[in-house]
Coordinates of C-alpha atoms in Angstrom, one line a residue:
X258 CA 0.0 0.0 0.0
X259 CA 1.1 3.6 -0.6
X260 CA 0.5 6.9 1.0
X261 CA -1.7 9.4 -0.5
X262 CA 0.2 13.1 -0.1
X263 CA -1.4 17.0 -1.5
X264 CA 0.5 19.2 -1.8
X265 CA -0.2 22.9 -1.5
X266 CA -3.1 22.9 -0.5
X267 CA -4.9 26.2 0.4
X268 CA -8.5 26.0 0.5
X269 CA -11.6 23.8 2.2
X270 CA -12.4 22.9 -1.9
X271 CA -9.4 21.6 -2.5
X272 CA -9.0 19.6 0.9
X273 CA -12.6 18.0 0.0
X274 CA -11.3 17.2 -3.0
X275 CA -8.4 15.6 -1.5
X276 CA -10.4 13.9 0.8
X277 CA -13.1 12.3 -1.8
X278 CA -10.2 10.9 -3.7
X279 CA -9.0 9.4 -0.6
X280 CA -12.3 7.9 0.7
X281 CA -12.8 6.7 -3.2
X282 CA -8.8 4.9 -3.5
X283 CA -8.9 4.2 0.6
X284 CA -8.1 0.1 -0.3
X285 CA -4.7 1.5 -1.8
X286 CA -3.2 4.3 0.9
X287 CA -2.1 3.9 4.2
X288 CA -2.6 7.5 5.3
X289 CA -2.9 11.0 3.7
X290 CA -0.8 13.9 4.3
X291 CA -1.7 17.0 3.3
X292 CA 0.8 20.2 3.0
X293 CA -1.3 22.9 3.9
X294 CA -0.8 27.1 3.8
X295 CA -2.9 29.8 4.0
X296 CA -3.9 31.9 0.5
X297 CA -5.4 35.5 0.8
X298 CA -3.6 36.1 4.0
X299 CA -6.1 34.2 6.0
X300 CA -7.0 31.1 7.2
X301 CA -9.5 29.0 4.8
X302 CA -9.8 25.6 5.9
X303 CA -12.4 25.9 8.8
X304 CA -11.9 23.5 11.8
X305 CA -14.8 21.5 11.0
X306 CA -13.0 20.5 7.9
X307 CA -9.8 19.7 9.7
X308 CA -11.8 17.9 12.0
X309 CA -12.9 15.3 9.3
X310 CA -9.3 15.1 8.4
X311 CA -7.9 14.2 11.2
X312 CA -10.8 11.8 12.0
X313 CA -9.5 9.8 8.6
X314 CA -6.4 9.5 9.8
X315 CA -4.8 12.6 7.9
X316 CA -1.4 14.1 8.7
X317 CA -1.5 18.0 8.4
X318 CA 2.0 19.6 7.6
X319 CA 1.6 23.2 8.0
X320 CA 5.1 25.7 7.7
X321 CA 6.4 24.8 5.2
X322 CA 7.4 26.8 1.8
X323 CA 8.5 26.2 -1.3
X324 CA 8.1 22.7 -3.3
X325 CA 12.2 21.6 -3.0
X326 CA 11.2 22.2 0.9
X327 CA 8.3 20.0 0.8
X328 CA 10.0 17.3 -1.4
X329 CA 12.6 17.4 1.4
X330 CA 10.1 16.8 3.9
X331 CA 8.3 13.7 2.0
X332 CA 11.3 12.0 1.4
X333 CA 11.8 12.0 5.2
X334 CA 8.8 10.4 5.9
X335 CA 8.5 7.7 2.8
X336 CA 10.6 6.4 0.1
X337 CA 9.5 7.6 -3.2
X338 CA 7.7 4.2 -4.1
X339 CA 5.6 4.6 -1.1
X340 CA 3.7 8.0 -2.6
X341 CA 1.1 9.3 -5.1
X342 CA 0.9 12.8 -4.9
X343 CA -2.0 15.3 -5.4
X344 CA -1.5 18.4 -7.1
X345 CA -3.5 21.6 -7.5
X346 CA -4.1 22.8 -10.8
X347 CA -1.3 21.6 -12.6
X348 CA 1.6 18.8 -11.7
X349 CA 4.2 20.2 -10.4
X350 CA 7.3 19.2 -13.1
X351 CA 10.0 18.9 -9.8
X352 CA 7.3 16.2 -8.0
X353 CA 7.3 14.5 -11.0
X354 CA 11.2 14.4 -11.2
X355 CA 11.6 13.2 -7.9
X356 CA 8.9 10.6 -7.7
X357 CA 8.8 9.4 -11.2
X358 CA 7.0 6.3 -10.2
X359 CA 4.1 8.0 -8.6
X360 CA 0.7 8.1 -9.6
X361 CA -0.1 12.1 -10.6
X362 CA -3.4 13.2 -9.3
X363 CA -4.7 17.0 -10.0
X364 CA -7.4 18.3 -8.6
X365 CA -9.1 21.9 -9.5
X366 CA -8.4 25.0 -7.7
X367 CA -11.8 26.3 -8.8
X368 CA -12.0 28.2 -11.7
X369 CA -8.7 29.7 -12.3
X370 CA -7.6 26.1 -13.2
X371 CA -9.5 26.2 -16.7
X372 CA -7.5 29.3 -17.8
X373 CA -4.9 29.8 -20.7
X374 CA -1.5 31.4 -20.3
X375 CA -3.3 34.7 -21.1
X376 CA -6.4 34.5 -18.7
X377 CA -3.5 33.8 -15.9
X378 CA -1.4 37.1 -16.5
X379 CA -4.8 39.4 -16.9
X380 CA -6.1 37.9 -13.4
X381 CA -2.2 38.4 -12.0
X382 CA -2.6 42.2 -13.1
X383 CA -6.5 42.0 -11.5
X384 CA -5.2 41.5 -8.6
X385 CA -2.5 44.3 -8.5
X386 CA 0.5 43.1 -9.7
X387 CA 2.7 45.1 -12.4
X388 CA 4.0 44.2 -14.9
X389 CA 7.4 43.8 -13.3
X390 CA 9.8 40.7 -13.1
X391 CA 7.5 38.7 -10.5
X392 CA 4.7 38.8 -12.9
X393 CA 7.1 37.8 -15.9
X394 CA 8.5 35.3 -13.9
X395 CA 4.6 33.7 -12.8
X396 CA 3.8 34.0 -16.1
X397 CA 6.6 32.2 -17.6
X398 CA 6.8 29.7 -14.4
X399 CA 2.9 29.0 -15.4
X400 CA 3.5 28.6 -19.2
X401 CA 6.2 25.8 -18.8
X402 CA 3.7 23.7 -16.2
X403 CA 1.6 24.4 -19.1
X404 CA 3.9 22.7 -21.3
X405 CA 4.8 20.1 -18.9
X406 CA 1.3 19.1 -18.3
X407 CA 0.3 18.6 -21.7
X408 CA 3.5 16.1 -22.3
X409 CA 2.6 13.9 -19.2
X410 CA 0.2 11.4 -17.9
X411 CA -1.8 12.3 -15.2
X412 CA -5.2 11.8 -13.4
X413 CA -7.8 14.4 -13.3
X414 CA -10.4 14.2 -10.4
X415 CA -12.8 17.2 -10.1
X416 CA -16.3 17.9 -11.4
X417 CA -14.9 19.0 -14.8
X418 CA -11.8 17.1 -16.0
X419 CA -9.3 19.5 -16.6
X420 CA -8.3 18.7 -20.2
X421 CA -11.3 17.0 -21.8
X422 CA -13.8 19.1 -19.7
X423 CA -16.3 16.2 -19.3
X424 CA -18.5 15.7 -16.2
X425 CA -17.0 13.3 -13.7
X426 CA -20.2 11.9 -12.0
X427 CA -17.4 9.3 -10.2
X428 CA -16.1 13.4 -8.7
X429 CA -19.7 14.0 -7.8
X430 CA -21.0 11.2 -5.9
X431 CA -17.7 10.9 -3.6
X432 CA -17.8 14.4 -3.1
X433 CA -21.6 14.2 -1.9
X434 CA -20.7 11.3 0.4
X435 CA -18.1 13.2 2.2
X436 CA -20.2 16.4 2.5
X437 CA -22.7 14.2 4.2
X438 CA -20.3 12.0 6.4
X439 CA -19.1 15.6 7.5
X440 CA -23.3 16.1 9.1
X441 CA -25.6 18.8 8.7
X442 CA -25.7 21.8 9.1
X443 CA -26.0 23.4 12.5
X444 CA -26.6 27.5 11.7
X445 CA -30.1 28.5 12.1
X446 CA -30.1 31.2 9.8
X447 CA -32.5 29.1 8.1
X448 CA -36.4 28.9 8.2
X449 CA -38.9 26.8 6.6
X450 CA -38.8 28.7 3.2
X451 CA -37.0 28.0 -0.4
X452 CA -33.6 29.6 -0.3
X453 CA -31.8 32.0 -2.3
X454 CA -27.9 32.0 -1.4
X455 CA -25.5 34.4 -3.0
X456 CA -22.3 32.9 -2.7
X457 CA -19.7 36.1 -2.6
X458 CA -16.0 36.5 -3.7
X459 CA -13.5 39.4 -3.1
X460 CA -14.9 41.6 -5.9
X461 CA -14.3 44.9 -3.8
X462 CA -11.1 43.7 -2.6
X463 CA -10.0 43.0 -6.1
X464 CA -11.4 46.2 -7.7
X465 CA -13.5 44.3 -10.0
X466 CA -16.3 46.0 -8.5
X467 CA -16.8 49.6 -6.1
X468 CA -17.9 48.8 -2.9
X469 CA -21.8 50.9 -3.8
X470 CA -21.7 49.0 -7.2
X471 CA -21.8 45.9 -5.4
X472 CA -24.2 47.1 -2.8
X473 CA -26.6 47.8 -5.1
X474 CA -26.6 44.5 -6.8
X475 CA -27.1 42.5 -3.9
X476 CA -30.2 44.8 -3.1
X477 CA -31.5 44.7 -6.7
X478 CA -30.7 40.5 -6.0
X479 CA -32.7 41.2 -2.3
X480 CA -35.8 42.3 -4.5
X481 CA -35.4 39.3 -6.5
X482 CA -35.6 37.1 -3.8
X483 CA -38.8 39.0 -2.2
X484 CA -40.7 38.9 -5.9
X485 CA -39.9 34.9 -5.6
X486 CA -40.9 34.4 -2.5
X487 CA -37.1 33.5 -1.2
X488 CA -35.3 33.9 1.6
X489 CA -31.7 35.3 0.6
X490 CA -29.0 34.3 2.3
X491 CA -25.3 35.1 1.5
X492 CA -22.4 33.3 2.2
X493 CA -19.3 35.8 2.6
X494 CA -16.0 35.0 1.0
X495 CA -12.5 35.0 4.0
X496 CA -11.2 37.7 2.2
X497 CA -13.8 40.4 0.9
X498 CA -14.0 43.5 2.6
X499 CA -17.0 44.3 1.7
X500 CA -19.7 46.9 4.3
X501 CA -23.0 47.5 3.5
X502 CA -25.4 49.4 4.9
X503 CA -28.5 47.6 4.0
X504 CA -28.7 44.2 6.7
X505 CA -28.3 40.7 5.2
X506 CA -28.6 37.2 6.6
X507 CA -25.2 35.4 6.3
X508 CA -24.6 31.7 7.1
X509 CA -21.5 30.5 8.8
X510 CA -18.4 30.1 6.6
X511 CA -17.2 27.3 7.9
X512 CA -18.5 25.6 4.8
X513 CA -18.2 25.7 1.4
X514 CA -21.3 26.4 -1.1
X515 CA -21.0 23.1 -2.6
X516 CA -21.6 21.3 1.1
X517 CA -23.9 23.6 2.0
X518 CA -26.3 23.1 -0.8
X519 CA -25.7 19.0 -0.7
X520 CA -26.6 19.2 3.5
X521 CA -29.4 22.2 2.9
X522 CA -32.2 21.1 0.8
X523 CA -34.3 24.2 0.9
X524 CA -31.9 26.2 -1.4
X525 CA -33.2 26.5 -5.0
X526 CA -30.9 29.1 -6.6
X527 CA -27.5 30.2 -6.2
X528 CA -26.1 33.5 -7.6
X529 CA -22.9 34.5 -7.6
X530 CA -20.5 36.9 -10.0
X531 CA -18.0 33.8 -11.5
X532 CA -18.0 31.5 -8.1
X533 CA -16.6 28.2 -9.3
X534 CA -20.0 26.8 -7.2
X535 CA -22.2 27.9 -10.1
X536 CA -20.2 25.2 -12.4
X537 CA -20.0 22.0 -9.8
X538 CA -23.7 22.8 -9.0
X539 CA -24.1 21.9 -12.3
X540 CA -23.0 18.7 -11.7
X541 CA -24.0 18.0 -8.2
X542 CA -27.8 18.8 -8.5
X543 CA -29.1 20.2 -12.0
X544 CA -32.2 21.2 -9.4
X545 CA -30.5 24.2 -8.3
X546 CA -31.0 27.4 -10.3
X547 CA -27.5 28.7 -10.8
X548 CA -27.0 32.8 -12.1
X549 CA -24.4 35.0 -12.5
X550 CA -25.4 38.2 -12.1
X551 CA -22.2 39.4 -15.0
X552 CA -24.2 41.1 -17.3
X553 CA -21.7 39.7 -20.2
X554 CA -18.6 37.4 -20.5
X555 CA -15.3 39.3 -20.1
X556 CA -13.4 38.6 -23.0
X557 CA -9.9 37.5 -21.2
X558 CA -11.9 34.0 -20.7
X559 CA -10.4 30.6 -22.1
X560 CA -12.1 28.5 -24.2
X561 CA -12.5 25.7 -21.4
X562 CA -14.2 28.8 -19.2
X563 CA -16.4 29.8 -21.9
X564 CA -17.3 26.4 -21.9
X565 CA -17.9 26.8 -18.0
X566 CA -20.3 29.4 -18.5
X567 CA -22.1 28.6 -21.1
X568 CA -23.8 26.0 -18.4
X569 CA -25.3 28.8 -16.7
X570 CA -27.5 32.1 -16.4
X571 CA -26.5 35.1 -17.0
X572 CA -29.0 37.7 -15.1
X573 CA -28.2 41.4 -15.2
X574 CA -30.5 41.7 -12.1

């Protein structure tokens, strides 16, 4: 038996992810280990998640930076036989050096991880960066994983597979089945009535839109939800720093949208601006009305997130 390790792994998506493919292979690991930092400058991963993880037997590695660090740290622990590795994204090329014999697992970090070479430098400059030598460097770093990955074999598991962009029902169900062995959920924001849940990202924070222009949606979404006879609920993203004057009901964040909708069957839309939980939705439960509220596609999209989209609703609310 071999021992199942992810590496770089930021968010409660990707852990889930991680941890489906785990439950799904569990005849053929001994443990998982999971490498583990923090994205955004805050923590993502809520306890309840880590929770589940440890309850499975999982190893958390947290401190470490750097993939020659983390190589150093797995080749403490096993022989290079004794792994498959999980990547995010893309396969790292230096994993794949040093443990040639592995089986290469990627999961999705949401929907950045359908992009092109272009679609990655326009959302580096999105979020502030120059065009200096970091950003030439990212850029180059990400076209040669590009490269690499299209050269090598490797196993996609998320809702979408990442090169022929088919559904992976397989994905769906073990996802669903760890969402539920996680329980239900324990809020009470709640009632009795069909739910509308926005599920929010760091627009503000990213200047994509002005803290009043997003205000106004979501009130322009409220009325929605009143003419529909919903009750709206949003679920706030770790990083936004969004204020608003007008009240809203949030839910905890301690889970994701996807677990939330699988453990919450009152909600019957989701809206969101590009929330990579209007495309698995899809997938999950075709019940669930999914909208963006993006009044048209930006044209920096990939074909594979063109594709993406074209599964949903646009409403200019």
């Amino acid at each position: 038996m071999k021992n199942l390790v992810g590496v770089n792994i930021t968010s409660p998506y990707q852990l889930l992810s991680l941890m489906s493919y785990y439950k799904a292979n569990g005849s053929r690991y001994n443990c998982i280990v999971v490498y583990k930092y923090n994205a955004w400058g805050s923590e993502q991963i809520s306890n309840l998640y880590l929770d589940y993880f440890h309850s499975i037997g999982g190893v958390l590695v947290e401190g470490l930076k750097g993939t020659p660090t983390i190589i150093k740290d797995i080749k403490r622990r096993f022989s290079p036989k004794e792994i498959d590795f999980v990547s995010v994204g893309k396969i790292d090329p230096l994993m794949s050096i040093f443990f040639r014999k592995s089986r290469r697992v990627v999961i999705a970090d949401g929907f950045g991880s359908y992009g092109s070479v272009y679609s990655f430098y326009k959302a580096i400059r999105r979020e502030g960066q120059s065009v200096n030598v970091y950003c030439l460097y990212a850029v180059f770093h990400y076209t040669l994983k590009s490269i690499f990955n299209s050269l090598i074999k490797s196993e996609s598991y998320a809702f979408h597979n990442l090169k022929t962009m088919e559904e992976d029902n397989r994905f769906a169900s073990e996802f669903k089945l760890v969402c539920r062995e996680i329980g239900p959920i324990e809020d009470g924001v709640m009632g009795d009535r069909k739910v509308l849940l926005v599920a929010e990202q760091p627009l503000v924070k990213l200047g994509l839109l002005t803290n009043s222009e997003y205000g106004d949606i979501l009130c322009r979404i409220k009325r929605y939800a009143e003419e529909n006879n919903l009750q709206l609920i949003l679920k706030k993203h770790p990083s936004e720093n969004f204020t608003s004057k007008e009240p809203f009901d949030y839910i905890s964040n301690a889970r994701i949208v996807e677990d939330i909708c699988i453990n919450s069957p009152n909600i019957t839309h989701v809206v969101s601006h590009s929330s990579s939980s209007l495309f698995n939705l899809t997938v999950l439960n075709e019940e669930i009305n999914v909208i963006s509220f993006l009044c048209e596609l930006p044209p920096i999209l990939s074909s594979k997130q063109k594709k993406l989209f074209s599964k949903i609703r646009l409403e200019n609310f």
